[in-house]
Amino acid sequence: MTGNEFAKKSYGYALGAIKATSHPPLSEDDFRRLRDCDLKGFKRLLDELGWARGIEGDIPERIEGEFNYAVNFIKDISPDKSLTDLLLFEEDSENLKLFLKAKILNVDVSDIANRGASVPIEIVRACVEASDFTLIGEEVHEELKEIEFESDPFIISSKADRAIFLHTLKVAKKKNKALYTMLLKYGEAKNQISEIRLKQMGVDSKKYKDLLLPVSYKSLENDTSRSDDEIISHAKEKISRAMYELRSGENFAPIAEYFFAKKTEAGMLRLILAECELKGLGEEVSDNG
């Protein structure tokens, strides 16, 4: 083993690599400045900030490319790949849902699947085609062994989310207490959001209890002190806070912090880009009016 290979096994190496990376997360001040821009200024400021250095394409393609860079980066520097992979549970869940629905429609979605997930898309596709999910995880297979007989998109999505979350939760409980605690808080908030979404659809959430994430949570379905949007917004804040709290007191924390910062960055840039585009359309309509 070379000295460099040995270094890559340490969290000290990972911390140094994060501090030295040419792809640091954008700051709150950066986001504030970007929000004040029109579309041309938005693109120009991103370049001035050195964002997505060396990644080609239009802005949406570069956002995707920058996030995928971050995923590959943490995989490369982490001393514990199995632990780092747990951070990607949402990406794994999205791919699984995509291939399950594609099977019903008999379409190929390989080109649009997220290659930044922890489970290779070739494995996800093979598992879905065979209706055998043991290569992803025993918990996943147990949850989805009857999924081929299901055609309701909502149930398919819910079962896939639950299956991946169960697997992630089980591994995290064995490997990292802080990550396990974060997942419990994440699951609680997600269930509260799902419950409100079901109510808005006119669906009795009690009928879908078995499809929610397997963590206890306080039901807010009948909370009259806040609007549904306020409850959902508060739940999303709890998720962000839980991910932020993962930063402290763990050797693994800098890797988790970098990943979630880049994930937040991607979401913020998509939102600001949409705002800039709407702003441009409004100005165009005003000029033509």
PDB file of C-alpha atoms in Angstrom:
ATOM      1  CA  MET A   1       0.000   0.000   0.000  1.00  0.00           C
ATOM      2  CA  THR A   2       1.413   3.411  -0.972  1.00  0.00           C
ATOM      3  CA  GLY A   3       1.550   6.335   1.420  1.00  0.00           C
ATOM      4  CA  ASN A   4      -1.222   8.059  -0.519  1.00  0.00           C
ATOM      5  CA  GLU A   5      -3.461   4.976  -0.376  1.00  0.00           C
ATOM      6  CA  PHE A   6      -2.887   4.755   3.363  1.00  0.00           C
ATOM      7  CA  ALA A   7      -3.734   8.441   3.764  1.00  0.00           C
ATOM      8  CA  LYS A   8      -7.019   7.932   1.997  1.00  0.00           C
ATOM      9  CA  LYS A   9      -8.040   5.554   4.762  1.00  0.00           C
ATOM     10  CA  SER A  10      -7.978   8.366   7.338  1.00  0.00           C
ATOM     11  CA  TYR A  11     -10.511  11.039   8.201  1.00  0.00           C
ATOM     12  CA  GLY A  12      -7.601  13.462   8.456  1.00  0.00           C
ATOM     13  CA  TYR A  13      -6.958  12.998   4.755  1.00  0.00           C
ATOM     14  CA  ALA A  14     -10.669  13.498   3.999  1.00  0.00           C
ATOM     15  CA  LEU A  15     -10.776  16.741   5.996  1.00  0.00           C
ATOM     16  CA  GLY A  16      -7.691  18.045   4.202  1.00  0.00           C
ATOM     17  CA  ALA A  17      -9.153  17.158   0.806  1.00  0.00           C
ATOM     18  CA  ILE A  18     -12.401  18.989   1.611  1.00  0.00           C
ATOM     19  CA  LYS A  19     -10.510  22.102   2.726  1.00  0.00           C
ATOM     20  CA  ALA A  20      -8.392  22.028  -0.445  1.00  0.00           C
ATOM     21  CA  THR A  21     -11.126  21.247  -2.982  1.00  0.00           C
ATOM     22  CA  SER A  22     -11.634  23.571  -5.945  1.00  0.00           C
ATOM     23  CA  HIS A  23     -15.388  22.832  -5.679  1.00  0.00           C
ATOM     24  CA  PRO A  24     -16.365  24.341  -2.299  1.00  0.00           C
ATOM     25  CA  PRO A  25     -20.034  24.898  -1.458  1.00  0.00           C
ATOM     26  CA  LEU A  26     -21.480  28.338  -2.165  1.00  0.00           C
ATOM     27  CA  SER A  27     -22.119  30.488   0.900  1.00  0.00           C
ATOM     28  CA  GLU A  28     -25.295  32.179   2.139  1.00  0.00           C
ATOM     29  CA  ASP A  29     -23.833  35.483   0.941  1.00  0.00           C
ATOM     30  CA  ASP A  30     -23.270  33.951  -2.511  1.00  0.00           C
ATOM     31  CA  PHE A  31     -26.918  32.883  -2.662  1.00  0.00           C
ATOM     32  CA  ARG A  32     -28.055  36.346  -1.594  1.00  0.00           C
ATOM     33  CA  ARG A  33     -26.001  37.967  -4.366  1.00  0.00           C
ATOM     34  CA  LEU A  34     -27.254  35.468  -6.940  1.00  0.00           C
ATOM     35  CA  ARG A  35     -30.874  36.201  -5.972  1.00  0.00           C
ATOM     36  CA  ASP A  36     -30.326  39.874  -6.782  1.00  0.00           C
ATOM     37  CA  CYS A  37     -29.247  39.058 -10.358  1.00  0.00           C
ATOM     38  CA  ASP A  38     -31.076  38.863 -13.639  1.00  0.00           C
ATOM     39  CA  LEU A  39     -30.443  35.753 -15.738  1.00  0.00           C
ATOM     40  CA  LYS A  40     -27.300  37.090 -17.433  1.00  0.00           C
ATOM     41  CA  GLY A  41     -25.946  38.365 -14.142  1.00  0.00           C
ATOM     42  CA  PHE A  42     -26.733  35.021 -12.483  1.00  0.00           C
ATOM     43  CA  LYS A  43     -24.627  33.138 -15.033  1.00  0.00           C
ATOM     44  CA  ARG A  44     -21.831  35.708 -14.899  1.00  0.00           C
ATOM     45  CA  LEU A  45     -21.644  35.698 -11.094  1.00  0.00           C
ATOM     46  CA  LEU A  46     -21.509  31.887 -10.961  1.00  0.00           C
ATOM     47  CA  ASP A  47     -18.473  31.995 -13.247  1.00  0.00           C
ATOM     48  CA  GLU A  48     -16.866  34.746 -11.157  1.00  0.00           C
ATOM     49  CA  LEU A  49     -17.375  32.618  -8.037  1.00  0.00           C
ATOM     50  CA  GLY A  50     -15.545  29.731  -9.722  1.00  0.00           C
ATOM     51  CA  TRP A  51     -18.589  27.497  -9.330  1.00  0.00           C
ATOM     52  CA  ALA A  52     -18.636  24.155 -11.239  1.00  0.00           C
ATOM     53  CA  ARG A  53     -15.114  24.737 -12.457  1.00  0.00           C
ATOM     54  CA  GLY A  54     -14.371  22.625 -15.547  1.00  0.00           C
ATOM     55  CA  ILE A  55     -17.951  21.342 -15.906  1.00  0.00           C
ATOM     56  CA  GLU A  56     -19.483  22.086 -19.309  1.00  0.00           C
ATOM     57  CA  GLY A  57     -23.088  22.568 -20.429  1.00  0.00           C
ATOM     58  CA  ASP A  58     -25.983  24.893 -19.721  1.00  0.00           C
ATOM     59  CA  ILE A  59     -26.803  25.852 -16.125  1.00  0.00           C
ATOM     60  CA  PRO A  60     -29.122  22.884 -15.360  1.00  0.00           C
ATOM     61  CA  GLU A  61     -26.525  20.462 -16.759  1.00  0.00           C
ATOM     62  CA  ARG A  62     -23.777  22.122 -14.722  1.00  0.00           C
ATOM     63  CA  ILE A  63     -25.879  21.958 -11.541  1.00  0.00           C
ATOM     64  CA  GLU A  64     -26.311  18.221 -12.114  1.00  0.00           C
ATOM     65  CA  GLY A  65     -22.637  17.822 -13.001  1.00  0.00           C
ATOM     66  CA  GLU A  66     -21.446  19.728  -9.937  1.00  0.00           C
ATOM     67  CA  PHE A  67     -23.575  17.635  -7.592  1.00  0.00           C
ATOM     68  CA  ASN A  68     -22.360  14.410  -9.233  1.00  0.00           C
ATOM     69  CA  TYR A  69     -18.796  15.684  -8.816  1.00  0.00           C
ATOM     70  CA  ALA A  70     -19.465  16.159  -5.090  1.00  0.00           C
ATOM     71  CA  VAL A  71     -20.868  12.634  -4.788  1.00  0.00           C
ATOM     72  CA  ASN A  72     -17.866  11.080  -6.524  1.00  0.00           C
ATOM     73  CA  PHE A  73     -15.536  13.268  -4.457  1.00  0.00           C
ATOM     74  CA  ILE A  74     -16.859  12.086  -1.084  1.00  0.00           C
ATOM     75  CA  LYS A  75     -16.821   8.484  -2.294  1.00  0.00           C
ATOM     76  CA  ASP A  76     -13.164   8.879  -3.247  1.00  0.00           C
ATOM     77  CA  ILE A  77     -11.970  10.480  -0.005  1.00  0.00           C
ATOM     78  CA  SER A  78     -14.072   8.563   2.521  1.00  0.00           C
ATOM     79  CA  PRO A  79     -12.365   5.903   4.657  1.00  0.00           C
ATOM     80  CA  ASP A  80     -15.698   4.069   4.953  1.00  0.00           C
ATOM     81  CA  LYS A  81     -17.586   3.721   1.655  1.00  0.00           C
ATOM     82  CA  SER A  82     -20.474   1.835   3.241  1.00  0.00           C
ATOM     83  CA  LEU A  83     -21.084   4.754   5.598  1.00  0.00           C
ATOM     84  CA  THR A  84     -20.764   7.375   2.866  1.00  0.00           C
ATOM     85  CA  ASP A  85     -23.230   5.445   0.709  1.00  0.00           C
ATOM     86  CA  LEU A  86     -25.866   5.909   3.402  1.00  0.00           C
ATOM     87  CA  LEU A  87     -25.882   9.646   2.692  1.00  0.00           C
ATOM     88  CA  LEU A  88     -27.213   8.864  -0.780  1.00  0.00           C
ATOM     89  CA  PHE A  89     -30.428   7.161   0.340  1.00  0.00           C
ATOM     90  CA  GLU A  90     -32.652   9.765  -1.336  1.00  0.00           C
ATOM     91  CA  GLU A  91     -30.814   9.367  -4.634  1.00  0.00           C
ATOM     92  CA  ASP A  92     -31.096   5.560  -4.390  1.00  0.00           C
ATOM     93  CA  SER A  93     -34.802   5.869  -3.658  1.00  0.00           C
ATOM     94  CA  GLU A  94     -35.393   8.169  -6.646  1.00  0.00           C
ATOM     95  CA  ASN A  95     -33.674   5.723  -9.003  1.00  0.00           C
ATOM     96  CA  LEU A  96     -35.597   2.765  -7.627  1.00  0.00           C
ATOM     97  CA  LYS A  97     -38.922   4.579  -8.098  1.00  0.00           C
ATOM     98  CA  LEU A  98     -37.905   5.607 -11.598  1.00  0.00           C
ATOM     99  CA  PHE A  99     -37.130   2.050 -12.733  1.00  0.00           C
ATOM    100  CA  LEU A 100     -40.183   0.545 -11.032  1.00  0.00           C
ATOM    101  CA  LYS A 101     -42.503   2.936 -12.871  1.00  0.00           C
ATOM    102  CA  ALA A 102     -40.554   2.540 -16.119  1.00  0.00           C
ATOM    103  CA  LYS A 103     -41.167  -1.202 -15.968  1.00  0.00           C
ATOM    104  CA  ILE A 104     -44.933  -0.632 -15.940  1.00  0.00           C
ATOM    105  CA  LEU A 105     -44.689   1.770 -18.896  1.00  0.00           C
ATOM    106  CA  ASN A 106     -42.159  -0.441 -20.694  1.00  0.00           C
ATOM    107  CA  VAL A 107     -39.724   2.430 -21.272  1.00  0.00           C
ATOM    108  CA  ASP A 108     -35.972   2.755 -20.781  1.00  0.00           C
ATOM    109  CA  VAL A 109     -34.962   5.434 -18.263  1.00  0.00           C
ATOM    110  CA  SER A 110     -31.255   4.622 -17.999  1.00  0.00           C
ATOM    111  CA  ASP A 111     -30.262   7.931 -19.593  1.00  0.00           C
ATOM    112  CA  ILE A 112     -32.154  10.025 -17.033  1.00  0.00           C
ATOM    113  CA  ALA A 113     -31.368   7.977 -13.914  1.00  0.00           C
ATOM    114  CA  ASN A 114     -29.161   9.567 -11.267  1.00  0.00           C
ATOM    115  CA  ARG A 115     -25.639   8.175 -11.637  1.00  0.00           C
ATOM    116  CA  GLY A 116     -24.658   9.854  -8.381  1.00  0.00           C
ATOM    117  CA  ALA A 117     -26.569   7.307  -6.289  1.00  0.00           C
ATOM    118  CA  SER A 118     -24.781   4.651  -4.233  1.00  0.00           C
ATOM    119  CA  VAL A 119     -26.394   1.660  -5.984  1.00  0.00           C
ATOM    120  CA  PRO A 120     -25.272   1.467  -9.655  1.00  0.00           C
ATOM    121  CA  ILE A 121     -28.181   1.934 -12.030  1.00  0.00           C
ATOM    122  CA  GLU A 122     -27.306  -1.365 -13.740  1.00  0.00           C
ATOM    123  CA  ILE A 123     -28.013  -3.172 -10.463  1.00  0.00           C
ATOM    124  CA  VAL A 124     -31.230  -1.238  -9.861  1.00  0.00           C
ATOM    125  CA  ARG A 125     -32.445  -2.051 -13.379  1.00  0.00           C
ATOM    126  CA  ALA A 126     -31.548  -5.738 -13.025  1.00  0.00           C
ATOM    127  CA  CYS A 127     -33.279  -6.004  -9.636  1.00  0.00           C
ATOM    128  CA  VAL A 128     -36.451  -4.402 -10.975  1.00  0.00           C
ATOM    129  CA  GLU A 129     -36.504  -6.605 -14.058  1.00  0.00           C
ATOM    130  CA  ALA A 130     -36.058  -9.750 -11.949  1.00  0.00           C
ATOM    131  CA  SER A 131     -38.321  -8.560  -9.095  1.00  0.00           C
ATOM    132  CA  ASP A 132     -35.505  -9.595  -6.767  1.00  0.00           C
ATOM    133  CA  PHE A 133     -34.009  -6.788  -4.706  1.00  0.00           C
ATOM    134  CA  THR A 134     -31.589  -8.705  -2.502  1.00  0.00           C
ATOM    135  CA  LEU A 135     -28.585  -7.114  -4.255  1.00  0.00           C
ATOM    136  CA  ILE A 136     -29.729  -3.769  -2.861  1.00  0.00           C
ATOM    137  CA  GLY A 137     -30.592  -5.122   0.576  1.00  0.00           C
ATOM    138  CA  GLU A 138     -32.600  -7.824   2.313  1.00  0.00           C
ATOM    139  CA  GLU A 139     -34.935  -5.222   3.797  1.00  0.00           C
ATOM    140  CA  VAL A 140     -35.522  -3.772   0.347  1.00  0.00           C
ATOM    141  CA  HIS A 141     -36.396  -7.176  -1.083  1.00  0.00           C
ATOM    142  CA  GLU A 142     -38.745  -7.980   1.785  1.00  0.00           C
ATOM    143  CA  GLU A 143     -40.618  -4.703   1.308  1.00  0.00           C
ATOM    144  CA  LEU A 144     -40.830  -4.962  -2.482  1.00  0.00           C
ATOM    145  CA  LYS A 145     -41.210  -8.684  -3.171  1.00  0.00           C
ATOM    146  CA  GLU A 146     -44.863  -8.159  -4.227  1.00  0.00           C
ATOM    147  CA  ILE A 147     -44.328  -4.816  -5.961  1.00  0.00           C
ATOM    148  CA  GLU A 148     -44.663  -6.278  -9.473  1.00  0.00           C
ATOM    149  CA  PHE A 149     -48.380  -6.720  -8.803  1.00  0.00           C
ATOM    150  CA  GLU A 150     -48.840  -3.041  -7.907  1.00  0.00           C
ATOM    151  CA  SER A 151     -49.818  -0.388 -10.474  1.00  0.00           C
ATOM    152  CA  ASP A 152     -50.678   2.625  -8.290  1.00  0.00           C
ATOM    153  CA  PRO A 153     -47.787   5.147  -8.750  1.00  0.00           C
ATOM    154  CA  PHE A 154     -48.289   6.576  -5.264  1.00  0.00           C
ATOM    155  CA  ILE A 155     -48.056   3.169  -3.595  1.00  0.00           C
ATOM    156  CA  ILE A 156     -45.020   2.237  -5.716  1.00  0.00           C
ATOM    157  CA  SER A 157     -43.234   5.460  -4.707  1.00  0.00           C
ATOM    158  CA  SER A 158     -44.149   5.072  -1.039  1.00  0.00           C
ATOM    159  CA  LYS A 159     -43.025   1.445  -0.883  1.00  0.00           C
ATOM    160  CA  ALA A 160     -39.725   2.257  -2.608  1.00  0.00           C
ATOM    161  CA  ASP A 161     -39.049   5.131  -0.194  1.00  0.00           C
ATOM    162  CA  ARG A 162     -39.885   2.914   2.768  1.00  0.00           C
ATOM    163  CA  ALA A 163     -37.734   0.032   1.506  1.00  0.00           C
ATOM    164  CA  ILE A 164     -34.608   2.128   0.954  1.00  0.00           C
ATOM    165  CA  PHE A 165     -35.126   3.973   4.232  1.00  0.00           C
ATOM    166  CA  LEU A 166     -35.487   0.714   6.184  1.00  0.00           C
ATOM    167  CA  HIS A 167     -32.207  -0.568   4.751  1.00  0.00           C
ATOM    168  CA  THR A 168     -30.426   2.741   5.417  1.00  0.00           C
ATOM    169  CA  LEU A 169     -31.759   2.934   8.961  1.00  0.00           C
ATOM    170  CA  LYS A 170     -30.629  -0.610   9.790  1.00  0.00           C
ATOM    171  CA  VAL A 171     -27.080  -0.060   8.542  1.00  0.00           C
ATOM    172  CA  ALA A 172     -26.792   3.377  10.179  1.00  0.00           C
ATOM    173  CA  LYS A 173     -27.883   1.979  13.546  1.00  0.00           C
ATOM    174  CA  LYS A 174     -24.925  -0.413  13.443  1.00  0.00           C
ATOM    175  CA  LYS A 175     -22.345   1.979  12.030  1.00  0.00           C
ATOM    176  CA  ASN A 176     -22.963   5.559  13.140  1.00  0.00           C
ATOM    177  CA  LYS A 177     -25.133   6.825  15.993  1.00  0.00           C
ATOM    178  CA  ALA A 178     -25.218  10.437  14.775  1.00  0.00           C
ATOM    179  CA  LEU A 179     -26.371   9.430  11.301  1.00  0.00           C
ATOM    180  CA  TYR A 180     -28.975   7.074  12.777  1.00  0.00           C
ATOM    181  CA  THR A 181     -30.344   9.899  14.944  1.00  0.00           C
ATOM    182  CA  MET A 182     -30.486  12.206  11.921  1.00  0.00           C
ATOM    183  CA  LEU A 183     -32.437   9.585   9.964  1.00  0.00           C
ATOM    184  CA  LEU A 184     -35.007   9.220  12.749  1.00  0.00           C
ATOM    185  CA  LYS A 185     -35.610  12.979  12.727  1.00  0.00           C
ATOM    186  CA  TYR A 186     -35.734  12.970   8.932  1.00  0.00           C
ATOM    187  CA  GLY A 187     -38.287  10.153   8.953  1.00  0.00           C
ATOM    188  CA  GLU A 188     -40.471  11.905  11.522  1.00  0.00           C
ATOM    189  CA  ALA A 189     -40.607  15.106   9.460  1.00  0.00           C
ATOM    190  CA  LYS A 190     -41.151  13.237   6.186  1.00  0.00           C
ATOM    191  CA  ASN A 191     -44.098  11.364   7.681  1.00  0.00           C
ATOM    192  CA  GLN A 192     -45.654  14.623   8.825  1.00  0.00           C
ATOM    193  CA  ILE A 193     -45.278  16.033   5.304  1.00  0.00           C
ATOM    194  CA  SER A 194     -46.741  12.876   3.728  1.00  0.00           C
ATOM    195  CA  GLU A 195     -49.693  12.947   6.102  1.00  0.00           C
ATOM    196  CA  ILE A 196     -50.532  16.543   5.136  1.00  0.00           C
ATOM    197  CA  ARG A 197     -50.082  15.783   1.412  1.00  0.00           C
ATOM    198  CA  LEU A 198     -52.518  12.874   1.722  1.00  0.00           C
ATOM    199  CA  LYS A 199     -55.041  15.102   3.497  1.00  0.00           C
ATOM    200  CA  GLN A 200     -54.746  17.664   0.692  1.00  0.00           C
ATOM    201  CA  MET A 201     -55.472  14.885  -1.816  1.00  0.00           C
ATOM    202  CA  GLY A 202     -58.623  13.989   0.114  1.00  0.00           C
ATOM    203  CA  VAL A 203     -57.163  10.647   1.169  1.00  0.00           C
ATOM    204  CA  ASP A 204     -57.522   9.119   4.631  1.00  0.00           C
ATOM    205  CA  SER A 205     -53.907   8.871   5.798  1.00  0.00           C
ATOM    206  CA  LYS A 206     -54.811   6.028   8.174  1.00  0.00           C
ATOM    207  CA  LYS A 207     -55.261   3.771   5.127  1.00  0.00           C
ATOM    208  CA  TYR A 208     -51.647   4.407   4.158  1.00  0.00           C
ATOM    209  CA  LYS A 209     -49.985   4.148   7.563  1.00  0.00           C
ATOM    210  CA  ASP A 210     -48.060   1.073   6.446  1.00  0.00           C
ATOM    211  CA  LEU A 211     -46.558   3.071   3.573  1.00  0.00           C
ATOM    212  CA  LEU A 212     -45.073   5.805   5.739  1.00  0.00           C
ATOM    213  CA  LEU A 213     -41.462   5.646   6.882  1.00  0.00           C
ATOM    214  CA  PRO A 214     -40.962   3.214   9.812  1.00  0.00           C
ATOM    215  CA  VAL A 215     -40.366   5.769  12.568  1.00  0.00           C
ATOM    216  CA  SER A 216     -42.685   7.174  15.204  1.00  0.00           C
ATOM    217  CA  TYR A 217     -43.943  10.713  14.690  1.00  0.00           C
ATOM    218  CA  LYS A 218     -46.406  13.219  16.093  1.00  0.00           C
ATOM    219  CA  SER A 219     -49.436  13.486  13.846  1.00  0.00           C
ATOM    220  CA  LEU A 220     -50.199  17.063  12.787  1.00  0.00           C
ATOM    221  CA  GLU A 221     -53.063  16.183  10.459  1.00  0.00           C
ATOM    222  CA  ASN A 222     -55.644  17.833  12.731  1.00  0.00           C
ATOM    223  CA  ASP A 223     -53.481  20.762  13.830  1.00  0.00           C
ATOM    224  CA  THR A 224     -55.682  23.867  13.386  1.00  0.00           C
ATOM    225  CA  SER A 225     -53.168  26.340  14.818  1.00  0.00           C
ATOM    226  CA  ARG A 226     -51.157  26.414  11.562  1.00  0.00           C
ATOM    227  CA  SER A 227     -51.896  26.152   7.871  1.00  0.00           C
ATOM    228  CA  ASP A 228     -50.853  23.047   5.922  1.00  0.00           C
ATOM    229  CA  ASP A 229     -48.136  25.074   4.190  1.00  0.00           C
ATOM    230  CA  GLU A 230     -46.775  26.223   7.556  1.00  0.00           C
ATOM    231  CA  ILE A 231     -46.680  22.639   8.855  1.00  0.00           C
ATOM    232  CA  ILE A 232     -44.868  21.433   5.734  1.00  0.00           C
ATOM    233  CA  SER A 233     -42.421  24.345   5.860  1.00  0.00           C
ATOM    234  CA  HIS A 234     -41.665  23.643   9.535  1.00  0.00           C
ATOM    235  CA  ALA A 235     -41.142  19.930   8.790  1.00  0.00           C
ATOM    236  CA  LYS A 236     -38.699  20.787   5.998  1.00  0.00           C
ATOM    237  CA  GLU A 237     -36.821  23.047   8.412  1.00  0.00           C
ATOM    238  CA  LYS A 238     -36.575  20.114  10.847  1.00  0.00           C
ATOM    239  CA  ILE A 239     -35.006  18.000   8.108  1.00  0.00           C
ATOM    240  CA  SER A 240     -32.454  20.721   7.323  1.00  0.00           C
ATOM    241  CA  ARG A 241     -31.711  21.168  11.035  1.00  0.00           C
ATOM    242  CA  ALA A 242     -31.242  17.433  11.542  1.00  0.00           C
ATOM    243  CA  MET A 243     -28.773  17.305   8.649  1.00  0.00           C
ATOM    244  CA  TYR A 244     -26.940  20.348  10.045  1.00  0.00           C
ATOM    245  CA  GLU A 245     -26.682  18.753  13.493  1.00  0.00           C
ATOM    246  CA  LEU A 246     -24.909  15.764  11.923  1.00  0.00           C
ATOM    247  CA  ARG A 247     -21.894  18.063  11.506  1.00  0.00           C
ATOM    248  CA  SER A 248     -20.873  18.049  15.147  1.00  0.00           C
ATOM    249  CA  GLY A 249     -18.837  15.601  17.175  1.00  0.00           C
ATOM    250  CA  GLU A 250     -18.066  12.935  14.567  1.00  0.00           C
ATOM    251  CA  ASN A 251     -15.011  12.139  12.447  1.00  0.00           C
ATOM    252  CA  PHE A 252     -17.468  11.532   9.636  1.00  0.00           C
ATOM    253  CA  ALA A 253     -18.997  14.997  10.106  1.00  0.00           C
ATOM    254  CA  PRO A 254     -16.914  16.960   7.555  1.00  0.00           C
ATOM    255  CA  ILE A 255     -17.863  14.489   4.805  1.00  0.00           C
ATOM    256  CA  ALA A 256     -21.550  14.663   5.707  1.00  0.00           C
ATOM    257  CA  GLU A 257     -21.393  18.447   6.002  1.00  0.00           C
ATOM    258  CA  TYR A 258     -19.786  18.825   2.569  1.00  0.00           C
ATOM    259  CA  PHE A 259     -22.280  16.469   0.939  1.00  0.00           C
ATOM    260  CA  PHE A 260     -25.385  18.113   2.406  1.00  0.00           C
ATOM    261  CA  ALA A 261     -24.001  21.588   1.626  1.00  0.00           C
ATOM    262  CA  LYS A 262     -23.540  20.631  -2.031  1.00  0.00           C
ATOM    263  CA  LYS A 263     -26.968  18.998  -2.095  1.00  0.00           C
ATOM    264  CA  THR A 264     -28.522  22.178  -0.662  1.00  0.00           C
ATOM    265  CA  GLU A 265     -26.523  24.201  -3.171  1.00  0.00           C
ATOM    266  CA  ALA A 266     -27.979  22.253  -6.099  1.00  0.00           C
ATOM    267  CA  GLY A 267     -31.523  22.784  -4.849  1.00  0.00           C
ATOM    268  CA  MET A 268     -30.964  26.494  -4.183  1.00  0.00           C
ATOM    269  CA  LEU A 269     -29.450  27.085  -7.618  1.00  0.00           C
ATOM    270  CA  ARG A 270     -32.381  25.381  -9.354  1.00  0.00           C
ATOM    271  CA  LEU A 271     -34.755  27.601  -7.378  1.00  0.00           C
ATOM    272  CA  ILE A 272     -32.832  30.838  -8.062  1.00  0.00           C
ATOM    273  CA  LEU A 273     -32.476  29.946 -11.757  1.00  0.00           C
ATOM    274  CA  ALA A 274     -36.256  29.487 -12.003  1.00  0.00           C
ATOM    275  CA  GLU A 275     -36.765  32.837 -10.247  1.00  0.00           C
ATOM    276  CA  CYS A 276     -34.380  34.561 -12.686  1.00  0.00           C
ATOM    277  CA  GLU A 277     -36.155  33.022 -15.654  1.00  0.00           C
ATOM    278  CA  LEU A 278     -39.563  34.143 -14.347  1.00  0.00           C
ATOM    279  CA  LYS A 279     -38.163  37.590 -13.688  1.00  0.00           C
ATOM    280  CA  GLY A 280     -36.942  37.707 -17.293  1.00  0.00           C
ATOM    281  CA  LEU A 281     -40.338  36.628 -18.623  1.00  0.00           C
ATOM    282  CA  GLY A 282     -42.036  39.332 -16.562  1.00  0.00           C
ATOM    283  CA  GLU A 283     -39.718  41.999 -17.960  1.00  0.00           C
ATOM    284  CA  GLU A 284     -40.293  40.702 -21.487  1.00  0.00           C
ATOM    285  CA  VAL A 285     -44.077  40.869 -21.079  1.00  0.00           C
ATOM    286  CA  SER A 286     -43.779  44.370 -19.616  1.00  0.00           C
ATOM    287  CA  ASP A 287     -41.636  45.549 -22.538  1.00  0.00           C
ATOM    288  CA  ASN A 288     -44.052  44.072 -25.075  1.00  0.00           C
ATOM    289  CA  GLY A 289     -47.031  45.513 -23.241  1.00  0.00           C
TER     290      GLY A 289
END
